[in-house]
Amino acid sequence: GKGWTLTTSVLTLSSTMRTLRTLRKLSRNQPSLARALSTSMVRPVALPRSKTGEQKRGYKMMNFGGTEEKVIERSDYPPQKLKEVFPGKMALLGYGTQGRGQALNMRDQGLDVIVGLRKGRTWDLAKEDGWVEGESLFEIEEAADKGDVIMYMLSDAGQSMMWPKIAPYVTSGKTLYFSHGFSVVFSELTGVVPPEGVDVILAAPKGSGTTVRRLFLEGRGINASCAVYADASGKAEEKSEAIAIGVGAGYTYKTTFEKEVHSDLTGERGVLMGAVAGMFKAQYDVLRANGHSPSEAFNETVEEATQSLYPLIGENGMDWMFANCSTTAQRGALDWAPRFEKATKPVFEELYARVVDGSETQRSLDKNSQPDYHEELQKELKEYADSEMWQAGITVRSLRPERN
């Protein structure tokens, strides 16, 4: 029908930035299509097949800047293989953005998924997404009891607080899954200590749950890392690879629980969000202090970066970006890059040390477990939202051609 025609059109769009803008515009103009993109109403794209019709399998060793690493791709674990690796129930506990995206992606690939939640707003959202109370939607403890694989997708602080109630259901022969090494690596702070006799595995998609879902629906899949903490069955490595593909990865690479959490916490506080936010503000403030208008300061600081340069760097690399700009920009960027590296490297070294020694974990647990945490968080976020820079950003974004 008409709805499926629209859905098919979305799935065949290319992965360029222009296509993504078109997708967003379609979603605004077609509410039913927008809903399809956020739930399981859109069918996953068919997996690659050989000329004989058989789905391709076979791991790859790839060279990453001189180091050979094993890469597992979606074609290595087609849906039938996923069901062979995981024939039982996948009990996903928690339904935040990451949990929601992973649950829907697994369900779309034919796995037997149930969701465990407390009744409330997310419970209602899960029902809207098609999870049926008493069949595929349960209270957290009941879901944990039913699950052959317990997917512990509560927040980091939530995992620590709920572990005494969940631990009795993590029994011998089951598999315990995480998407972040936080709770296990820093178990002396979180209290999360997996018992003997269970496989403990990890798959960590490198993006938000919204992106995990969106890229899966587009037939691409996000990149993810996978790891094994405990191998009671002798099959934990295969499980870690398979579950990464099951939750929506297009490809996955090997890591350890420790390396995943150390790199993840450093990245979030560094170039993924914290450092970028700080540098945006520093440059914007300098431009404003020297008489530049808010619109000019925001465009030269944020808008040009996010809408023009960063996508090109993502597609082609920094070397390509240096080679494909004006000679003035090229010379200036090459000259100043080492100075910024020298200025920021000590900050990153301090950050990494705080991650490894558990200081950042302790701060997260302390802050996130406060009874007034959400109220205080809203105050912090409001400061950003009400600042001149990000208020200017609202106006700048409203002027993008695709929004008119």
C-alpha positions in Angstrom: 0.0 0.0 0.0 0.8 3.7 0.1 2.5 3.4 3.6 4.7 0.6 2.5 5.7 2.5 -0.7 6.9 5.4 1.5 8.7 3.0 3.8 10.5 1.3 0.9 11.5 4.7 -0.4 13.1 5.6 2.9 15.0 2.3 3.0 16.5 2.9 -0.5 17.7 6.4 0.2 21.5 6.9 0.0 23.6 7.7 3.1 24.6 11.2 2.0 23.9 14.2 4.2 21.5 15.5 1.5 19.5 12.3 1.9 19.4 12.6 5.7 18.0 16.1 5.4 15.4 14.8 3.0 14.6 12.0 5.5 14.1 14.5 8.3 11.8 16.6 6.1 9.7 13.6 5.1 9.4 12.7 8.8 8.0 16.1 9.6 5.6 16.1 6.8 4.4 12.5 7.2 3.6 11.7 10.8 2.8 8.1 10.1 6.2 7.7 8.4 7.9 9.3 11.4 6.3 6.8 13.7 7.3 3.9 11.4 10.9 5.1 11.6 10.8 5.1 15.5 9.2 1.6 15.9 9.4 -1.8 14.3 6.9 -0.9 11.5 9.8 -0.5 9.1 11.2 -3.9 7.9 15.0 -4.4 8.0 16.8 -4.4 4.7 17.7 -7.8 3.2 21.2 -9.0 4.0 23.8 -9.3 1.2 23.7 -12.6 -0.7 26.1 -14.3 -3.0 25.3 -15.1 -6.7 24.1 -18.5 -5.6 21.6 -16.8 -3.2 23.5 -17.9 0.0 24.2 -15.3 2.6 27.9 -14.5 2.7 29.9 -15.4 5.8 33.6 -15.2 6.7 35.5 -12.9 9.1 37.9 -10.2 7.8 41.3 -9.1 9.0 41.6 -5.4 8.2 44.5 -3.0 8.5 43.8 -0.1 10.8 46.8 2.3 10.3 49.3 -0.5 10.4 47.6 -2.8 12.9 45.7 -5.9 11.8 42.3 -6.4 13.6 39.5 -8.8 13.2 36.2 -7.3 12.0 32.8 -9.1 12.2 30.1 -7.9 9.7 26.4 -8.2 9.6 26.7 -10.9 6.9 28.6 -13.1 9.3 25.5 -13.4 11.5 22.3 -13.4 9.4 19.0 -13.7 11.2 18.9 -17.5 11.1 22.4 -17.7 12.6 21.4 -15.2 15.3 18.5 -17.5 16.3 20.8 -20.5 16.4 23.2 -18.6 18.8 20.3 -17.3 20.9 17.4 -19.8 20.7 15.9 -18.7 24.1 14.4 -15.5 25.5 16.3 -12.2 25.4 15.2 -10.3 28.5 16.1 -6.6 28.0 15.8 -4.7 31.3 15.3 -0.9 30.8 13.9 1.0 27.9 15.9 4.2 27.5 17.0 5.3 24.0 19.7 2.7 23.8 17.6 -0.1 25.2 14.6 0.8 23.0 16.7 0.8 19.8 18.4 -2.5 20.6 15.1 -4.2 21.6 13.4 -3.2 18.4 16.3 -4.2 16.2 16.5 -7.6 17.8 12.8 -8.1 17.4 12.9 -7.2 13.7 15.6 -9.9 13.2 13.4 -12.6 14.7 14.8 -13.0 18.1 12.5 -13.8 21.1 12.7 -10.5 23.0 10.9 -9.6 26.2 11.2 -6.2 28.0 11.4 -5.6 31.7 10.3 -2.3 33.1 8.7 -0.4 36.0 5.2 0.8 35.2 5.2 4.5 34.1 6.1 6.6 31.1 8.5 4.1 29.5 6.1 1.3 30.1 3.5 3.1 28.1 6.0 3.9 25.4 6.9 0.2 25.2 3.2 -0.7 24.8 3.0 1.9 22.0 5.9 0.1 20.3 4.0 -3.2 20.3 5.3 -4.9 23.4 2.4 -6.8 25.0 1.9 -6.8 28.8 2.1 -10.3 30.1 3.5 -11.7 26.8 6.5 -9.6 25.9 6.4 -6.9 28.6 6.9 -7.6 32.3 8.1 -6.1 35.5 11.9 -6.1 35.7 12.3 -9.0 38.1 9.8 -11.2 36.2 11.6 -10.5 32.9 14.9 -11.3 34.5 13.6 -14.6 35.8 12.2 -15.5 32.3 15.3 -14.5 30.4 18.0 -16.9 29.1 20.0 -13.8 28.2 19.6 -10.9 30.7 20.4 -7.7 28.9 21.2 -5.2 31.7 20.3 -1.9 30.0 19.4 0.3 33.0 21.4 3.5 33.6 24.8 3.0 35.2 23.5 4.3 38.5 20.3 2.2 38.1 22.4 -0.9 37.5 24.2 -0.4 40.8 21.0 0.3 42.7 19.0 -2.6 41.2 21.7 -5.3 41.3 20.7 -6.8 44.6 17.2 -7.5 43.2 18.5 -8.7 39.8 21.4 -10.9 41.0 19.2 -13.8 42.2 17.9 -14.3 38.7 21.4 -14.4 37.1 21.7 -18.1 37.5 24.1 -20.7 36.2 23.8 -21.3 32.4 22.4 -17.9 31.7 24.1 -15.1 29.8 24.5 -11.6 31.3 24.8 -8.8 28.7 26.0 -5.2 29.0 26.3 -2.3 26.6 28.9 -0.6 28.7 31.7 -2.0 30.9 31.1 0.5 33.6 29.3 -1.6 36.3 31.6 -4.6 36.0 34.9 -2.9 35.6 34.2 -0.6 38.6 32.5 -3.3 40.6 34.1 -2.2 43.9 32.1 1.0 43.5 28.9 -0.3 41.8 28.6 -3.6 43.7 27.8 -5.4 40.4 29.7 -8.7 40.6 28.5 -11.4 38.1 28.3 -14.9 39.6 30.3 -17.9 38.5 28.7 -20.2 35.8 27.4 -17.4 33.5 28.7 -15.9 30.3 29.3 -12.2 30.7 29.4 -10.4 27.3 29.3 -6.9 26.0 28.3 -5.1 22.8 28.7 -1.3 22.8 27.2 0.6 19.8 29.2 3.7 19.1 26.3 6.1 19.1 23.0 7.0 20.7 20.1 4.6 20.7 18.3 6.8 18.2 21.2 6.4 15.8 21.4 2.7 16.4 17.8 2.3 15.3 17.9 4.8 12.4 21.0 3.3 10.8 19.6 -0.2 11.2 16.4 0.8 9.4 18.4 2.4 6.7 20.1 -0.9 6.1 23.5 0.3 7.2 24.0 -0.4 10.9 26.2 1.4 13.4 29.7 0.4 14.3 30.1 -1.3 17.7 32.7 -3.0 19.9 32.2 -6.4 21.5 33.9 -8.2 24.4 33.9 -11.1 26.8 34.3 -10.8 30.6 33.5 -14.4 31.5 33.2 -17.5 29.4 31.4 -20.2 31.3 30.0 -22.0 28.3 32.9 -21.9 25.9 30.7 -20.0 23.5 30.8 -16.5 24.9 33.0 -15.1 22.1 30.5 -16.1 19.5 27.6 -14.7 21.6 29.4 -11.4 22.0 29.9 -11.1 18.2 26.3 -12.2 17.4 24.6 -10.0 19.9 26.4 -7.0 18.5 24.9 -7.7 15.1 21.6 -8.5 16.8 21.2 -5.2 18.4 21.9 -3.4 15.2 25.6 -3.1 14.4 26.7 -3.1 10.8 30.1 -4.3 11.9 31.8 -5.0 15.2 35.4 -5.1 16.5 37.1 -6.7 19.5 37.9 -5.0 22.8 37.8 -5.7 26.5 35.4 -4.5 29.2 38.2 -2.3 30.6 39.2 -0.8 27.3 35.6 -0.1 26.3 34.7 1.8 29.5 38.0 3.7 29.6 37.7 4.8 25.9 34.0 5.5 26.3 34.2 7.7 29.4 37.2 9.6 27.9 35.4 10.2 24.6 32.1 11.4 26.2 34.0 13.9 28.4 36.4 14.7 25.5 35.9 15.3 21.8 32.5 13.7 21.6 30.8 16.2 23.8 32.6 17.9 26.7 35.7 19.2 24.9 33.6 20.2 21.9 31.1 22.1 24.0 34.0 23.9 25.8 35.8 24.9 22.6 32.6 26.1 21.0 31.9 28.4 23.9 35.5 29.6 24.1 35.6 30.6 20.4 32.1 32.1 20.5 33.0 34.2 23.5 36.2 35.5 21.9 34.4 36.5 18.7 31.6 38.3 20.7 34.1 40.1 22.9 35.7 41.4 19.7 32.5 42.9 18.3 31.2 40.1 16.1 27.4 39.6 16.0 25.7 36.6 17.6 24.7 35.2 14.2 28.2 35.6 12.8 29.9 34.1 15.9 27.5 31.1 15.9 27.8 30.5 12.2 31.7 30.6 12.3 31.8 28.5 15.4 29.1 25.8 15.3 27.0 25.9 12.1 29.8 25.7 9.6 31.5 23.0 11.6 28.4 20.7 12.1 26.7 21.3 8.7 29.7 21.6 6.4 33.1 20.5 7.7 32.4 17.7 10.2 30.4 15.7 7.7 33.2 16.0 5.1 35.8 14.9 7.7 33.6 12.0 8.6 33.3 10.9 5.0 36.8 11.5 3.8 39.2 12.1 6.7 41.1 15.1 8.1 43.9 14.9 5.4 41.2 15.2 2.7 39.7 18.2 4.5 43.1 20.0 4.7 43.6 19.3 0.9 40.2 20.5 -0.1 39.9 24.0 1.4 41.3 27.4 0.6 45.0 27.8 0.8 44.5 30.4 3.6 42.4 28.0 5.6 44.8 25.2 4.9 47.9 27.0 6.1 46.2 28.4 9.2 44.7 25.0 10.2 48.0 23.1 9.7 49.9 25.7 11.7 47.4 25.9 14.6 46.6 22.2 15.0 49.8 21.4 16.8 49.3 24.3 19.2 45.8 23.1 20.1 47.2 19.5 20.5 49.9 20.8 22.9 47.4 22.9 24.8 44.8 20.1 25.2 46.8 16.9 25.6 47.6 17.5 29.3 43.8 17.9 29.9 43.1 14.6 28.1 45.9 12.9 30.1 44.4 14.1 33.3 40.9 13.0 32.1 42.1 9.5 31.2 43.9 9.1 34.6 40.7 10.1 36.4 38.7 7.6 34.3 41.1 4.7 35.0 41.4 5.4 38.8 37.6 5.4 39.1 37.2 9.1 40.0 34.9 9.8 37.1 32.8 6.7 38.0 32.5 7.8 41.6 31.4 11.2 40.6 28.8 9.8 38.2 27.4 7.4 40.9 27.4 10.2 43.5 25.7 12.8 41.4 23.3 10.5 39.6 22.0 8.8 42.7 21.1 12.1 44.4 17.3 12.4 45.0 17.3 15.8 43.5 19.5 14.9 40.5 16.9 15.4 37.8 15.9 18.8 39.2 19.6 19.9 39.4 20.3 18.5 35.9 17.5 20.6 34.5 19.0 23.7 35.9 22.4 22.9 34.3 20.7 22.2 30.9 18.6 25.4 31.2 21.8 27.4 31.5 23.0 26.1 28.2 19.6 26.4 26.6 19.2 30.0 27.8 22.7 31.2 26.9 23.1 33.7 24.1 25.1 31.2 22.0 22.5 28.4 21.9 19.6 30.9 21.7 21.3 32.3 18.6 21.6 28.7 17.4 17.9 28.2 17.4 17.5 31.1 15.1 20.3 30.0 12.8 18.9 26.5 12.5 15.5 27.8 11.7 17.0 29.5 8.6 18.4 26.3 7.1 16.8 25.8 3.7 15.4 22.4 4.4 13.4 23.8 7.4 11.6 26.3 5.2 
